[in-house]
Amino acid sequence: RHVENLQRDLKCLGYYTGEIDGIYGAETVKAVKNFEKDNKLTKDPKGYAGPKVKNCLFAKSYVYYDFVQDEKTGSYWEGYNDYRQLVEE
């Protein structure tokens, strides 16, 4: 599940474009390296997502501020939403 969560978070932020499959393959490595570069994090030569990557990902991807639609009434309100809901399969 850890790799799936990593892929899901990277996908929410536009770094990962592959299928959320839980496999730490070439696409996941590429996404992690690009995320590290864009966020000026120390790069792991093998593309592993260490604690700094995971903490930064959590801070950036878990919630975002947006207009949210109430499922019951259909009305919109401003608030926080969970990115993970957008890419659940």
PDB file of N, CA and C in Angstrom:
ATOM      1  N   ARG A   1       0.816  -1.206   0.000  1.00  0.00           N
ATOM      2  CA  ARG A   1       0.000   0.000   0.000  1.00  0.00           C
ATOM      3  C   ARG A   1       0.857   1.267   0.000  1.00  0.00           C
ATOM      4  N   HIS A   2       2.075   1.175   0.529  1.00  0.00           N
ATOM      5  CA  HIS A   2       2.917   2.369   0.597  1.00  0.00           C
ATOM      6  C   HIS A   2       3.251   2.899  -0.800  1.00  0.00           C
ATOM      7  N   VAL A   3       3.584   2.005  -1.705  1.00  0.00           N
ATOM      8  CA  VAL A   3       3.923   2.423  -3.067  1.00  0.00           C
ATOM      9  C   VAL A   3       2.679   2.964  -3.767  1.00  0.00           C
ATOM     10  N   GLU A   4       1.540   2.337  -3.539  1.00  0.00           N
ATOM     11  CA  GLU A   4       0.292   2.826  -4.131  1.00  0.00           C
ATOM     12  C   GLU A   4      -0.012   4.246  -3.646  1.00  0.00           C
ATOM     13  N   ASN A   5       0.155   4.490  -2.362  1.00  0.00           N
ATOM     14  CA  ASN A   5      -0.078   5.837  -1.817  1.00  0.00           C
ATOM     15  C   ASN A   5       0.906   6.846  -2.410  1.00  0.00           C
ATOM     16  N   LEU A   6       2.159   6.434  -2.546  1.00  0.00           N
ATOM     17  CA  LEU A   6       3.168   7.295  -3.155  1.00  0.00           C
ATOM     18  C   LEU A   6       2.773   7.631  -4.590  1.00  0.00           C
ATOM     19  N   GLN A   7       2.398   6.617  -5.361  1.00  0.00           N
ATOM     20  CA  GLN A   7       1.989   6.836  -6.749  1.00  0.00           C
ATOM     21  C   GLN A   7       0.753   7.736  -6.820  1.00  0.00           C
ATOM     22  N   ARG A   8      -0.190   7.518  -5.936  1.00  0.00           N
ATOM     23  CA  ARG A   8      -1.419   8.310  -5.925  1.00  0.00           C
ATOM     24  C   ARG A   8      -1.107   9.782  -5.632  1.00  0.00           C
ATOM     25  N   ASP A   9      -0.250  10.026  -4.658  1.00  0.00           N
ATOM     26  CA  ASP A   9       0.114  11.403  -4.316  1.00  0.00           C
ATOM     27  C   ASP A   9       0.873  12.077  -5.458  1.00  0.00           C
ATOM     28  N   LEU A  10       1.809  11.347  -6.057  1.00  0.00           N
ATOM     29  CA  LEU A  10       2.558  11.896  -7.187  1.00  0.00           C
ATOM     30  C   LEU A  10       1.640  12.148  -8.378  1.00  0.00           C
ATOM     31  N   LYS A  11       0.665  11.291  -8.561  1.00  0.00           N
ATOM     32  CA  LYS A  11      -0.298  11.457  -9.655  1.00  0.00           C
ATOM     33  C   LYS A  11      -1.169  12.699  -9.423  1.00  0.00           C
ATOM     34  N   CYS A  12      -1.588  12.913  -8.212  1.00  0.00           N
ATOM     35  CA  CYS A  12      -2.400  14.090  -7.873  1.00  0.00           C
ATOM     36  C   CYS A  12      -1.677  15.377  -8.212  1.00  0.00           C
ATOM     37  N   LEU A  13      -0.379  15.356  -8.080  1.00  0.00           N
ATOM     38  CA  LEU A  13       0.416  16.555  -8.335  1.00  0.00           C
ATOM     39  C   LEU A  13       0.971  16.603  -9.757  1.00  0.00           C
ATOM     40  N   GLY A  14       0.623  15.612 -10.577  1.00  0.00           N
ATOM     41  CA  GLY A  14       1.021  15.612 -11.978  1.00  0.00           C
ATOM     42  C   GLY A  14       2.385  15.030 -12.282  1.00  0.00           C
ATOM     43  N   TYR A  15       3.007  14.370 -11.321  1.00  0.00           N
ATOM     44  CA  TYR A  15       4.333  13.801 -11.547  1.00  0.00           C
ATOM     45  C   TYR A  15       4.280  12.361 -12.061  1.00  0.00           C
ATOM     46  N   TYR A  16       3.277  11.646 -11.690  1.00  0.00           N
ATOM     47  CA  TYR A  16       3.162  10.240 -12.073  1.00  0.00           C
ATOM     48  C   TYR A  16       1.970  10.090 -13.011  1.00  0.00           C
ATOM     49  N   THR A  17       2.191   9.456 -14.140  1.00  0.00           N
ATOM     50  CA  THR A  17       1.116   9.312 -15.122  1.00  0.00           C
ATOM     51  C   THR A  17       0.715   7.861 -15.353  1.00  0.00           C
ATOM     52  N   GLY A  18       1.384   6.957 -14.692  1.00  0.00           N
ATOM     53  CA  GLY A  18       1.098   5.542 -14.904  1.00  0.00           C
ATOM     54  C   GLY A  18      -0.084   5.054 -14.089  1.00  0.00           C
ATOM     55  N   GLU A  19      -0.283   3.767 -14.168  1.00  0.00           N
ATOM     56  CA  GLU A  19      -1.349   3.117 -13.410  1.00  0.00           C
ATOM     57  C   GLU A  19      -0.908   2.969 -11.952  1.00  0.00           C
ATOM     58  N   ILE A  20      -1.829   3.150 -11.045  1.00  0.00           N
ATOM     59  CA  ILE A  20      -1.519   2.954  -9.624  1.00  0.00           C
ATOM     60  C   ILE A  20      -1.556   1.454  -9.375  1.00  0.00           C
ATOM     61  N   ASP A  21      -0.350   0.858  -9.408  1.00  0.00           N
ATOM     62  CA  ASP A  21      -0.257  -0.599  -9.359  1.00  0.00           C
ATOM     63  C   ASP A  21       0.570  -1.125  -8.190  1.00  0.00           C
ATOM     64  N   GLY A  22       1.183  -0.227  -7.420  1.00  0.00           N
ATOM     65  CA  GLY A  22       1.972  -0.660  -6.274  1.00  0.00           C
ATOM     66  C   GLY A  22       3.360  -1.166  -6.629  1.00  0.00           C
ATOM     67  N   ILE A  23       3.764  -1.016  -7.885  1.00  0.00           N
ATOM     68  CA  ILE A  23       5.090  -1.470  -8.326  1.00  0.00           C
ATOM     69  C   ILE A  23       6.018  -0.262  -8.425  1.00  0.00           C
ATOM     70  N   TYR A  24       7.143  -0.329  -7.722  1.00  0.00           N
ATOM     71  CA  TYR A  24       8.109   0.773  -7.720  1.00  0.00           C
ATOM     72  C   TYR A  24       9.023   0.614  -8.931  1.00  0.00           C
ATOM     73  N   GLY A  25       8.458   0.894 -10.105  1.00  0.00           N
ATOM     74  CA  GLY A  25       9.178   0.725 -11.356  1.00  0.00           C
ATOM     75  C   GLY A  25       9.755   2.023 -11.876  1.00  0.00           C
ATOM     76  N   ALA A  26      10.139   2.000 -13.150  1.00  0.00           N
ATOM     77  CA  ALA A  26      10.823   3.133 -13.788  1.00  0.00           C
ATOM     78  C   ALA A  26       9.987   4.406 -13.766  1.00  0.00           C
ATOM     79  N   GLU A  27       8.674   4.295 -13.989  1.00  0.00           N
ATOM     80  CA  GLU A  27       7.826   5.497 -13.984  1.00  0.00           C
ATOM     81  C   GLU A  27       7.757   6.131 -12.604  1.00  0.00           C
ATOM     82  N   THR A  28       7.698   5.299 -11.563  1.00  0.00           N
ATOM     83  CA  THR A  28       7.660   5.815 -10.195  1.00  0.00           C
ATOM     84  C   THR A  28       8.977   6.494  -9.852  1.00  0.00           C
ATOM     85  N   VAL A  29      10.088   5.863 -10.227  1.00  0.00           N
ATOM     86  CA  VAL A  29      11.410   6.439  -9.988  1.00  0.00           C
ATOM     87  C   VAL A  29      11.530   7.797 -10.678  1.00  0.00           C
ATOM     88  N   LYS A  30      11.094   7.871 -11.934  1.00  0.00           N
ATOM     89  CA  LYS A  30      11.147   9.130 -12.686  1.00  0.00           C
ATOM     90  C   LYS A  30      10.311  10.212 -11.997  1.00  0.00           C
ATOM     91  N   ALA A  31       9.126   9.839 -11.538  1.00  0.00           N
ATOM     92  CA  ALA A  31       8.243  10.790 -10.861  1.00  0.00           C
ATOM     93  C   ALA A  31       8.883  11.305  -9.571  1.00  0.00           C
ATOM     94  N   VAL A  32       9.484  10.406  -8.803  1.00  0.00           N
ATOM     95  CA  VAL A  32      10.137  10.799  -7.543  1.00  0.00           C
ATOM     96  C   VAL A  32      11.295  11.750  -7.830  1.00  0.00           C
ATOM     97  N   LYS A  33      12.116  11.415  -8.822  1.00  0.00           N
ATOM     98  CA  LYS A  33      13.265  12.271  -9.151  1.00  0.00           C
ATOM     99  C   LYS A  33      12.816  13.657  -9.596  1.00  0.00           C
ATOM    100  N   ASN A  34      11.768  13.734 -10.408  1.00  0.00           N
ATOM    101  CA  ASN A  34      11.254  15.040 -10.846  1.00  0.00           C
ATOM    102  C   ASN A  34      10.666  15.830  -9.685  1.00  0.00           C
ATOM    103  N   PHE A  35       9.988  15.141  -8.771  1.00  0.00           N
ATOM    104  CA  PHE A  35       9.440  15.798  -7.590  1.00  0.00           C
ATOM    105  C   PHE A  35      10.565  16.354  -6.725  1.00  0.00           C
ATOM    106  N   GLU A  36      11.618  15.555  -6.526  1.00  0.00           N
ATOM    107  CA  GLU A  36      12.776  16.015  -5.751  1.00  0.00           C
ATOM    108  C   GLU A  36      13.386  17.267  -6.383  1.00  0.00           C
ATOM    109  N   LYS A  37      13.562  17.230  -7.681  1.00  0.00           N
ATOM    110  CA  LYS A  37      14.173  18.353  -8.395  1.00  0.00           C
ATOM    111  C   LYS A  37      13.330  19.619  -8.233  1.00  0.00           C
ATOM    112  N   ASP A  38      12.031  19.511  -8.490  1.00  0.00           N
ATOM    113  CA  ASP A  38      11.151  20.679  -8.428  1.00  0.00           C
ATOM    114  C   ASP A  38      11.023  21.259  -7.026  1.00  0.00           C
ATOM    115  N   ASN A  39      11.219  20.419  -6.009  1.00  0.00           N
ATOM    116  CA  ASN A  39      11.068  20.866  -4.627  1.00  0.00           C
ATOM    117  C   ASN A  39      12.394  21.049  -3.919  1.00  0.00           C
ATOM    118  N   LYS A  40      13.480  21.019  -4.705  1.00  0.00           N
ATOM    119  CA  LYS A  40      14.836  21.253  -4.198  1.00  0.00           C
ATOM    120  C   LYS A  40      15.175  20.348  -3.010  1.00  0.00           C
ATOM    121  N   LEU A  41      14.806  19.083  -3.148  1.00  0.00           N
ATOM    122  CA  LEU A  41      15.110  18.097  -2.119  1.00  0.00           C
ATOM    123  C   LEU A  41      16.377  17.346  -2.508  1.00  0.00           C
ATOM    124  N   THR A  42      17.102  16.843  -1.522  1.00  0.00           N
ATOM    125  CA  THR A  42      18.284  16.045  -1.788  1.00  0.00           C
ATOM    126  C   THR A  42      17.874  14.810  -2.579  1.00  0.00           C
ATOM    127  N   LYS A  43      18.535  14.605  -3.687  1.00  0.00           N
ATOM    128  CA  LYS A  43      18.161  13.509  -4.579  1.00  0.00           C
ATOM    129  C   LYS A  43      18.784  12.193  -4.132  1.00  0.00           C
ATOM    130  N   ASP A  44      17.980  11.165  -4.135  1.00  0.00           N
ATOM    131  CA  ASP A  44      18.478   9.816  -3.917  1.00  0.00           C
ATOM    132  C   ASP A  44      18.909   9.293  -5.286  1.00  0.00           C
ATOM    133  N   PRO A  45      20.151   8.823  -5.422  1.00  0.00           N
ATOM    134  CA  PRO A  45      20.634   8.403  -6.736  1.00  0.00           C
ATOM    135  C   PRO A  45      19.803   7.272  -7.375  1.00  0.00           C
ATOM    136  N   LYS A  46      19.151   6.484  -6.563  1.00  0.00           N
ATOM    137  CA  LYS A  46      18.361   5.374  -7.097  1.00  0.00           C
ATOM    138  C   LYS A  46      16.885   5.727  -7.235  1.00  0.00           C
ATOM    139  N   GLY A  47      16.515   6.927  -6.821  1.00  0.00           N
ATOM    140  CA  GLY A  47      15.132   7.358  -6.971  1.00  0.00           C
ATOM    141  C   GLY A  47      14.196   6.878  -5.878  1.00  0.00           C
ATOM    142  N   TYR A  48      14.767   6.492  -4.738  1.00  0.00           N
ATOM    143  CA  TYR A  48      13.918   6.064  -3.626  1.00  0.00           C
ATOM    144  C   TYR A  48      13.283   7.272  -2.956  1.00  0.00           C
ATOM    145  N   ALA A  49      12.062   7.113  -2.514  1.00  0.00           N
ATOM    146  CA  ALA A  49      11.365   8.198  -1.812  1.00  0.00           C
ATOM    147  C   ALA A  49      11.669   8.083  -0.320  1.00  0.00           C
ATOM    148  N   GLY A  50      12.555   8.944   0.143  1.00  0.00           N
ATOM    149  CA  GLY A  50      12.913   8.938   1.552  1.00  0.00           C
ATOM    150  C   GLY A  50      11.976   9.801   2.375  1.00  0.00           C
ATOM    151  N   PRO A  51      12.293   9.990   3.652  1.00  0.00           N
ATOM    152  CA  PRO A  51      11.431  10.750   4.551  1.00  0.00           C
ATOM    153  C   PRO A  51      11.154  12.184   4.099  1.00  0.00           C
ATOM    154  N   LYS A  52      12.156  12.859   3.537  1.00  0.00           N
ATOM    155  CA  LYS A  52      11.939  14.246   3.095  1.00  0.00           C
ATOM    156  C   LYS A  52      10.938  14.298   1.943  1.00  0.00           C
ATOM    157  N   VAL A  53      11.052  13.357   1.010  1.00  0.00           N
ATOM    158  CA  VAL A  53      10.107  13.296  -0.109  1.00  0.00           C
ATOM    159  C   VAL A  53       8.715  13.010   0.414  1.00  0.00           C
ATOM    160  N   LYS A  54       8.603  12.035   1.288  1.00  0.00           N
ATOM    161  CA  LYS A  54       7.283  11.648   1.805  1.00  0.00           C
ATOM    162  C   LYS A  54       6.635  12.786   2.595  1.00  0.00           C
ATOM    163  N   ASN A  55       7.415  13.480   3.416  1.00  0.00           N
ATOM    164  CA  ASN A  55       6.864  14.601   4.189  1.00  0.00           C
ATOM    165  C   ASN A  55       6.420  15.738   3.273  1.00  0.00           C
ATOM    166  N   CYS A  56       7.223  16.056   2.273  1.00  0.00           N
ATOM    167  CA  CYS A  56       6.879  17.123   1.340  1.00  0.00           C
ATOM    168  C   CYS A  56       5.649  16.729   0.521  1.00  0.00           C
ATOM    169  N   LEU A  57       5.588  15.485   0.082  1.00  0.00           N
ATOM    170  CA  LEU A  57       4.422  14.995  -0.666  1.00  0.00           C
ATOM    171  C   LEU A  57       3.163  15.094   0.170  1.00  0.00           C
ATOM    172  N   PHE A  58       3.260  14.678   1.413  1.00  0.00           N
ATOM    173  CA  PHE A  58       2.090  14.718   2.292  1.00  0.00           C
ATOM    174  C   PHE A  58       1.594  16.152   2.428  1.00  0.00           C
ATOM    175  N   ALA A  59       2.511  17.068   2.641  1.00  0.00           N
ATOM    176  CA  ALA A  59       2.134  18.466   2.828  1.00  0.00           C
ATOM    177  C   ALA A  59       1.504  19.060   1.574  1.00  0.00           C
ATOM    178  N   LYS A  60       1.972  18.644   0.406  1.00  0.00           N
ATOM    179  CA  LYS A  60       1.489  19.231  -0.838  1.00  0.00           C
ATOM    180  C   LYS A  60       0.280  18.527  -1.427  1.00  0.00           C
ATOM    181  N   SER A  61       0.129  17.249  -1.176  1.00  0.00           N
ATOM    182  CA  SER A  61      -0.877  16.509  -1.936  1.00  0.00           C
ATOM    183  C   SER A  61      -2.100  16.070  -1.162  1.00  0.00           C
ATOM    184  N   TYR A  62      -2.007  16.016   0.137  1.00  0.00           N
ATOM    185  CA  TYR A  62      -3.108  15.395   0.871  1.00  0.00           C
ATOM    186  C   TYR A  62      -4.382  16.222   0.854  1.00  0.00           C
ATOM    187  N   VAL A  63      -4.251  17.509   1.049  1.00  0.00           N
ATOM    188  CA  VAL A  63      -5.437  18.359   1.005  1.00  0.00           C
ATOM    189  C   VAL A  63      -5.172  19.598   0.166  1.00  0.00           C
ATOM    190  N   TYR A  64      -6.193  20.137  -0.389  1.00  0.00           N
ATOM    191  CA  TYR A  64      -6.088  21.367  -1.141  1.00  0.00           C
ATOM    192  C   TYR A  64      -7.340  22.190  -0.894  1.00  0.00           C
ATOM    193  N   TYR A  65      -7.226  23.472  -1.071  1.00  0.00           N
ATOM    194  CA  TYR A  65      -8.337  24.385  -0.841  1.00  0.00           C
ATOM    195  C   TYR A  65      -9.071  24.577  -2.155  1.00  0.00           C
ATOM    196  N   ASP A  66     -10.383  24.421  -2.127  1.00  0.00           N
ATOM    197  CA  ASP A  66     -11.137  24.446  -3.370  1.00  0.00           C
ATOM    198  C   ASP A  66     -12.605  24.703  -3.074  1.00  0.00           C
ATOM    199  N   PHE A  67     -13.381  24.831  -4.123  1.00  0.00           N
ATOM    200  CA  PHE A  67     -14.827  24.846  -3.980  1.00  0.00           C
ATOM    201  C   PHE A  67     -15.282  23.396  -3.942  1.00  0.00           C
ATOM    202  N   VAL A  68     -16.033  23.051  -2.928  1.00  0.00           N
ATOM    203  CA  VAL A  68     -16.463  21.674  -2.727  1.00  0.00           C
ATOM    204  C   VAL A  68     -17.977  21.615  -2.856  1.00  0.00           C
ATOM    205  N   GLN A  69     -18.450  20.582  -3.551  1.00  0.00           N
ATOM    206  CA  GLN A  69     -19.890  20.436  -3.729  1.00  0.00           C
ATOM    207  C   GLN A  69     -20.464  19.505  -2.678  1.00  0.00           C
ATOM    208  N   ASP A  70     -21.529  19.947  -2.032  1.00  0.00           N
ATOM    209  CA  ASP A  70     -22.244  19.127  -1.065  1.00  0.00           C
ATOM    210  C   ASP A  70     -23.026  18.065  -1.843  1.00  0.00           C
ATOM    211  N   GLU A  71     -22.784  16.805  -1.533  1.00  0.00           N
ATOM    212  CA  GLU A  71     -23.422  15.711  -2.274  1.00  0.00           C
ATOM    213  C   GLU A  71     -24.937  15.688  -2.103  1.00  0.00           C
ATOM    214  N   LYS A  72     -25.429  16.078  -0.955  1.00  0.00           N
ATOM    215  CA  LYS A  72     -26.871  16.018  -0.683  1.00  0.00           C
ATOM    216  C   LYS A  72     -27.636  17.164  -1.332  1.00  0.00           C
ATOM    217  N   THR A  73     -27.100  18.378  -1.188  1.00  0.00           N
ATOM    218  CA  THR A  73     -27.841  19.549  -1.670  1.00  0.00           C
ATOM    219  C   THR A  73     -27.392  20.026  -3.045  1.00  0.00           C
ATOM    220  N   GLY A  74     -26.191  19.648  -3.450  1.00  0.00           N
ATOM    221  CA  GLY A  74     -25.655  20.109  -4.728  1.00  0.00           C
ATOM    222  C   GLY A  74     -25.058  21.497  -4.670  1.00  0.00           C
ATOM    223  N   SER A  75     -25.133  22.136  -3.502  1.00  0.00           N
ATOM    224  CA  SER A  75     -24.578  23.488  -3.374  1.00  0.00           C
ATOM    225  C   SER A  75     -23.063  23.424  -3.166  1.00  0.00           C
ATOM    226  N   TYR A  76     -22.405  24.522  -3.490  1.00  0.00           N
ATOM    227  CA  TYR A  76     -20.960  24.601  -3.361  1.00  0.00           C
ATOM    228  C   TYR A  76     -20.572  25.467  -2.170  1.00  0.00           C
ATOM    229  N   TRP A  77     -19.441  25.143  -1.570  1.00  0.00           N
ATOM    230  CA  TRP A  77     -18.883  25.936  -0.490  1.00  0.00           C
ATOM    231  C   TRP A  77     -17.370  25.868  -0.599  1.00  0.00           C
ATOM    232  N   GLU A  78     -16.702  26.835  -0.041  1.00  0.00           N
ATOM    233  CA  GLU A  78     -15.244  26.826  -0.059  1.00  0.00           C
ATOM    234  C   GLU A  78     -14.747  25.984   1.107  1.00  0.00           C
ATOM    235  N   GLY A  79     -13.762  25.177   0.836  1.00  0.00           N
ATOM    236  CA  GLY A  79     -13.223  24.367   1.917  1.00  0.00           C
ATOM    237  C   GLY A  79     -12.103  23.479   1.440  1.00  0.00           C
ATOM    238  N   TYR A  80     -11.684  22.605   2.313  1.00  0.00           N
ATOM    239  CA  TYR A  80     -10.606  21.698   2.002  1.00  0.00           C
ATOM    240  C   TYR A  80     -11.167  20.409   1.443  1.00  0.00           C
ATOM    241  N   ASN A  81     -10.460  19.871   0.498  1.00  0.00           N
ATOM    242  CA  ASN A  81     -10.861  18.615  -0.113  1.00  0.00           C
ATOM    243  C   ASN A  81      -9.661  17.681  -0.099  1.00  0.00           C
ATOM    244  N   ASP A  82      -9.898  16.421  -0.317  1.00  0.00           N
ATOM    245  CA  ASP A  82      -8.853  15.413  -0.263  1.00  0.00           C
ATOM    246  C   ASP A  82      -8.505  14.979  -1.682  1.00  0.00           C
ATOM    247  N   TYR A  83      -7.275  15.235  -2.099  1.00  0.00           N
ATOM    248  CA  TYR A  83      -6.834  14.862  -3.442  1.00  0.00           C
ATOM    249  C   TYR A  83      -7.004  13.364  -3.715  1.00  0.00           C
ATOM    250  N   ARG A  84      -6.800  12.566  -2.704  1.00  0.00           N
ATOM    251  CA  ARG A  84      -6.844  11.109  -2.923  1.00  0.00           C
ATOM    252  C   ARG A  84      -8.196  10.663  -3.471  1.00  0.00           C
ATOM    253  N   GLN A  85      -9.240  11.393  -3.174  1.00  0.00           N
ATOM    254  CA  GLN A  85     -10.568  11.039  -3.691  1.00  0.00           C
ATOM    255  C   GLN A  85     -10.615  11.193  -5.207  1.00  0.00           C
ATOM    256  N   LEU A  86      -9.791  12.051  -5.764  1.00  0.00           N
ATOM    257  CA  LEU A  86      -9.844  12.325  -7.186  1.00  0.00           C
ATOM    258  C   LEU A  86      -9.267  11.209  -8.035  1.00  0.00           C
ATOM    259  N   VAL A  87      -8.407  10.394  -7.448  1.00  0.00           N
ATOM    260  CA  VAL A  87      -7.739   9.365  -8.243  1.00  0.00           C
ATOM    261  C   VAL A  87      -8.013   7.947  -7.731  1.00  0.00           C
ATOM    262  N   GLU A  88      -8.975   7.792  -6.857  1.00  0.00           N
ATOM    263  CA  GLU A  88      -9.317   6.454  -6.373  1.00  0.00           C
ATOM    264  C   GLU A  88      -9.798   5.607  -7.547  1.00  0.00           C
ATOM    265  N   GLU A  89      -9.395   4.378  -7.554  1.00  0.00           N
ATOM    266  CA  GLU A  89      -9.797   3.494  -8.650  1.00  0.00           C
ATOM    267  C   GLU A  89     -10.754   2.442  -8.167  1.00  0.00           C
TER     268      GLU A  89
END
